Protein backbone atom coordinates (compact mmCIF):
# COMPACT_ATOMS: atom_id res chain seq x y z
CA UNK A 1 10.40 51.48 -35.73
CA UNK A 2 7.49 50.58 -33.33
CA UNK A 3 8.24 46.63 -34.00
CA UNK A 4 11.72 46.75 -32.75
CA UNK A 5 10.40 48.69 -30.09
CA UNK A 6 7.80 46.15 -29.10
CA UNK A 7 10.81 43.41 -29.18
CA UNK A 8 13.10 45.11 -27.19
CA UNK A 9 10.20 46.34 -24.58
CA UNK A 10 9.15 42.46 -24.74
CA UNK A 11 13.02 40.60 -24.51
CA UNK A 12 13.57 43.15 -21.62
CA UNK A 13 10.65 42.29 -19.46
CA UNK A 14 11.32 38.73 -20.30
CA UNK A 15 14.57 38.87 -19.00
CA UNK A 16 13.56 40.90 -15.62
CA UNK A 17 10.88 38.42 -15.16
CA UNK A 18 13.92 35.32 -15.77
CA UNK A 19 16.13 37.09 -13.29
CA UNK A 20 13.47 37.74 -10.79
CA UNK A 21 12.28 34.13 -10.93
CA UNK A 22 16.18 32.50 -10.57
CA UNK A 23 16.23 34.85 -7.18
CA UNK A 24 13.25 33.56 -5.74
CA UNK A 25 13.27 30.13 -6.62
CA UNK A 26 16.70 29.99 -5.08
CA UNK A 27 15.78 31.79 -1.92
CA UNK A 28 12.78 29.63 -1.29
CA UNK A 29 15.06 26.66 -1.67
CA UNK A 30 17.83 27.97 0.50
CA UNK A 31 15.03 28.34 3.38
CA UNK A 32 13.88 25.25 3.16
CA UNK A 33 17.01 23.74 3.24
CA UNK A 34 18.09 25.60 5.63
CA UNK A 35 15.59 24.85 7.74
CA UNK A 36 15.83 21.03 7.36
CA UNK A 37 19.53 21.37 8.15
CA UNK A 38 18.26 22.75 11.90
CA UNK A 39 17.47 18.89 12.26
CA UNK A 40 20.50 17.43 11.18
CA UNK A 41 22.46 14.97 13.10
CA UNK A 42 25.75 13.18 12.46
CA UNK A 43 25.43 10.41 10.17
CA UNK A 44 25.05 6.83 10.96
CA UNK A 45 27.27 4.14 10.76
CA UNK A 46 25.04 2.48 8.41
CA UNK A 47 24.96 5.60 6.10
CA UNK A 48 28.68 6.09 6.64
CA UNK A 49 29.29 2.38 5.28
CA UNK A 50 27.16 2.94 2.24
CA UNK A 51 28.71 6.51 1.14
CA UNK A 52 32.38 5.53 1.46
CA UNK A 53 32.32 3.43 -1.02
CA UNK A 54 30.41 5.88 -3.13
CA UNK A 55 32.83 9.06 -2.47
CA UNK A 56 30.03 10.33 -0.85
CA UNK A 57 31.36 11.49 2.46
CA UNK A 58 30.84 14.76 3.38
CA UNK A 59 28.23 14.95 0.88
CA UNK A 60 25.34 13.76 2.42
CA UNK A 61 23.25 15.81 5.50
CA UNK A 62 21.45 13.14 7.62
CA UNK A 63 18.33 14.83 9.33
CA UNK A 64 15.83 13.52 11.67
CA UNK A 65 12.77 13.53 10.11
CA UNK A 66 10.00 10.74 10.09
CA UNK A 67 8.97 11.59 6.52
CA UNK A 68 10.59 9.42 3.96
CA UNK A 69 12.34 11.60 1.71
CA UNK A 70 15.88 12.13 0.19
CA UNK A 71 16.92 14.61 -2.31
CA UNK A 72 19.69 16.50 -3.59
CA UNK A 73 19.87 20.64 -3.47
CA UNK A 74 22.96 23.18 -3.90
CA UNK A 75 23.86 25.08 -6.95
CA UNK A 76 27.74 25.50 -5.97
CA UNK A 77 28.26 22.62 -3.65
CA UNK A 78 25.25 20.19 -4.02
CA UNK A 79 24.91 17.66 -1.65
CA UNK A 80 22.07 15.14 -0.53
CA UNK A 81 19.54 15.59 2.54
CA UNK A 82 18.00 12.32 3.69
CA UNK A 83 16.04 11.70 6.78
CA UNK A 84 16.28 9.31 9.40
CA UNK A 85 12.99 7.49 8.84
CA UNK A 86 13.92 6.78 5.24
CA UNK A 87 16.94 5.29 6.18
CA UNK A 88 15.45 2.94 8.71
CA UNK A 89 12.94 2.21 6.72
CA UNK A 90 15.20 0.34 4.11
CA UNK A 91 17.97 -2.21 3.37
CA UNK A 92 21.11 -1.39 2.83
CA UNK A 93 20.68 -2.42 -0.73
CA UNK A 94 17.74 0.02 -1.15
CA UNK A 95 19.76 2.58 0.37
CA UNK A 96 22.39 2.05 -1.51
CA UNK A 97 19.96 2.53 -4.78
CA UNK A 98 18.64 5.87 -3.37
CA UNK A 99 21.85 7.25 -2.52
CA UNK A 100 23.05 6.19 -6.17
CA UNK A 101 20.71 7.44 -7.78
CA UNK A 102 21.10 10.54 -5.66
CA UNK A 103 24.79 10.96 -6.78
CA UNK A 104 23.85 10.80 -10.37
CA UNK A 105 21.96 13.89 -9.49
CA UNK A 106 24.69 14.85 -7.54
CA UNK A 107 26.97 14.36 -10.42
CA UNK A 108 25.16 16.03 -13.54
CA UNK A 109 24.59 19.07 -10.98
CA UNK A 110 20.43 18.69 -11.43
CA UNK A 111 19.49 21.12 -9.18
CA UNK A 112 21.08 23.88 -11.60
CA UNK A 113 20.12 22.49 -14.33
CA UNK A 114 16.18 22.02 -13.13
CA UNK A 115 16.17 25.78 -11.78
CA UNK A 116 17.73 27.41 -14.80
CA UNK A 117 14.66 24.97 -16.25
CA UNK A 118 12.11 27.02 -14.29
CA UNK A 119 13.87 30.28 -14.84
CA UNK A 120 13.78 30.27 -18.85
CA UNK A 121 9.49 28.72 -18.52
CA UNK A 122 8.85 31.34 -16.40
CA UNK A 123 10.57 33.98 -18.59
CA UNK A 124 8.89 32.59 -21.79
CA UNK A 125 5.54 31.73 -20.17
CA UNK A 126 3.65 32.72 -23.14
CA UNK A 127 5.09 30.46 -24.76
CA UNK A 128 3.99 26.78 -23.53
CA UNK A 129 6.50 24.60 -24.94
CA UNK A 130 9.18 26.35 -22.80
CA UNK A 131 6.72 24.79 -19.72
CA UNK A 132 6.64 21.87 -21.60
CA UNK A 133 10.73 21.50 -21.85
CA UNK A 134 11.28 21.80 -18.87
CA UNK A 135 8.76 19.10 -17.78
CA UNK A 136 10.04 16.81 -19.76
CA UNK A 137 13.65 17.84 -18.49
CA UNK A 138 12.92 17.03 -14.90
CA UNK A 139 11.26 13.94 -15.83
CA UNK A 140 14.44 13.30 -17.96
CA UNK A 141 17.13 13.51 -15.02
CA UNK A 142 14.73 11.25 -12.72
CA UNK A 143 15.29 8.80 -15.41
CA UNK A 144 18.53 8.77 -15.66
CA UNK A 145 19.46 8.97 -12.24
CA UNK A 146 17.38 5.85 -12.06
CA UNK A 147 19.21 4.15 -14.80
CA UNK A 148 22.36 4.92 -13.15
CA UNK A 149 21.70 3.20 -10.17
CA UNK A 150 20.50 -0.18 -11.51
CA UNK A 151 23.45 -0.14 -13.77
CA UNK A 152 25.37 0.28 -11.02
CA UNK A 153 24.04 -2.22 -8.69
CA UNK A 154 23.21 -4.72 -11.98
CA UNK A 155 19.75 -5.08 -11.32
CA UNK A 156 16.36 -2.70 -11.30
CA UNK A 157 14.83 -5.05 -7.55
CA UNK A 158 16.62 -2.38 -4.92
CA UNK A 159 15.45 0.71 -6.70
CA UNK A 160 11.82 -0.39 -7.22
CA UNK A 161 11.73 -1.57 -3.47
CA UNK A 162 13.13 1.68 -2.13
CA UNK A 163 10.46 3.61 -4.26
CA UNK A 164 7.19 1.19 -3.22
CA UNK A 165 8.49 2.08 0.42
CA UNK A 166 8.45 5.80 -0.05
CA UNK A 167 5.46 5.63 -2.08
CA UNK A 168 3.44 3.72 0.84
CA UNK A 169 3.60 6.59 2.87
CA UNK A 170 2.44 10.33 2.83
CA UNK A 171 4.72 12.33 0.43
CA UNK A 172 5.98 15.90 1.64
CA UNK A 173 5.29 18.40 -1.57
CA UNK A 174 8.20 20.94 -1.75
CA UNK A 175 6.19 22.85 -4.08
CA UNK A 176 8.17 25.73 -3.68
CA UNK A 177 11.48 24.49 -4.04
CA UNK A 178 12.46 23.65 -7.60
CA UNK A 179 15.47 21.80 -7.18
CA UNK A 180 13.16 19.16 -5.70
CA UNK A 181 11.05 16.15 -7.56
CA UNK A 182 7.70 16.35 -7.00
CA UNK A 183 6.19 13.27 -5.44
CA UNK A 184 4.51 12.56 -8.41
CA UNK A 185 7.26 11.46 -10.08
CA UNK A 186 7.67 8.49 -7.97
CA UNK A 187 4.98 6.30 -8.92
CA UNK A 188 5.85 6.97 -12.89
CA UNK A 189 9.58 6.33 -12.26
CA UNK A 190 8.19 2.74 -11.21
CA UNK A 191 6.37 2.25 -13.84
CA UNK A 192 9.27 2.96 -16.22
CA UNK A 193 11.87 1.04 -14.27
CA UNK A 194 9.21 -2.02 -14.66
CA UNK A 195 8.72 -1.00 -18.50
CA UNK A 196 11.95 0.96 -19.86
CA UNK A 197 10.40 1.12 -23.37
CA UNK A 198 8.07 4.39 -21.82
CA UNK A 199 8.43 7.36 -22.81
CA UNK A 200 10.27 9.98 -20.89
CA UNK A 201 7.67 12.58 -20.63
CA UNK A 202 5.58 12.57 -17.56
């Protein structure tokens, strides 16, 4: 009897360790996005006329920021945070391609998806191909959310230009919030929008 035991001892602490993880991660991200929302602002009439076509409105929090970032959060409701210095910095076209590919996040409800990600790794993390998964998860949704957008907009130019922007200047790490891409990713989404025949793993 000591086995079954062991695996019930194990599975339990597993599990405690899974639901303690999913509580954190999403209080961490809550504060942060909570405290980005202190610096939100009504949204420009440049933003407005890119998200109404998209069936965007009331989906997207416009924040004053001179980082160049955009992501989406929310488990429930998601919606997208972009600052003002991204949108500045780019064409409407580019915008256009961040926002899209934004919505396909949006859409697919990534955030969940990319926490309960995290969650299971964490609960498993004896086990490195859980870690592994879930790497090549998030690296999966970038991906697509990519490939969304220049199907959309019928062509891969807006996208790639948006990215080089971002990628030209400093990248804020939200480390601690997992609904959110780690800078890294930016530089390899390029590199597979420029060369689609790349694997999806990171």
């Amino acid at each position: 009897h000591a086995f079954p035991n062991t695996l019930v001892i194990t599975l339990s602490i597993a599990l405690l360790l899974g639901v303690l993880s999913f509580l954190i991660q999403l209080w961490k991200t809550q504060r942060l996005v909570k405290r980005l929302l202190t610096k939100r602002i009504n949204v420009s009439r440049k933003v407005k006329n890119i998200i109404f076509p998209l069936g965007l409105v009331n989906k997207v929090y416009l924040i004053e920021d001179t980082n160049l970032f955009s992501f989406c959060s929310g488990i429930f409701s998601p919606h997208i945070i972009i600052t003002t210095s991204l949108v500045c910095s780019l064409s409407n076209k580019e915008l256009e391609a961040v926002f899209l590919h934004e919505q396909a996040h949006l859409q697919s409800h990534d955030p969940f998806k990319i926490l309960l990600g995290k969650t299971v790794a964490s609960m498993f993390f004896f086990l490195p191909v859980f870690s592994e998964l879930n790497k090549n998860m998030v690296a999966t949704n970038e991906l697509i959310a990519d490939r969304f957008a220049i199907n959309t907009q019928e062509s891969s130019l807006f996208l790639r230009g948006a990215l080089k922007k971002i990628l030209s200047e400093p990248q804020v790490a939200f480390a601690t919030a997992p609904a959110i891409s780690n800078p890294v990713h930016l530089e390899i989404r390029i590199r597979h929008i420029v060369n689609p025949s790349l694997s999806n793993k990171l």
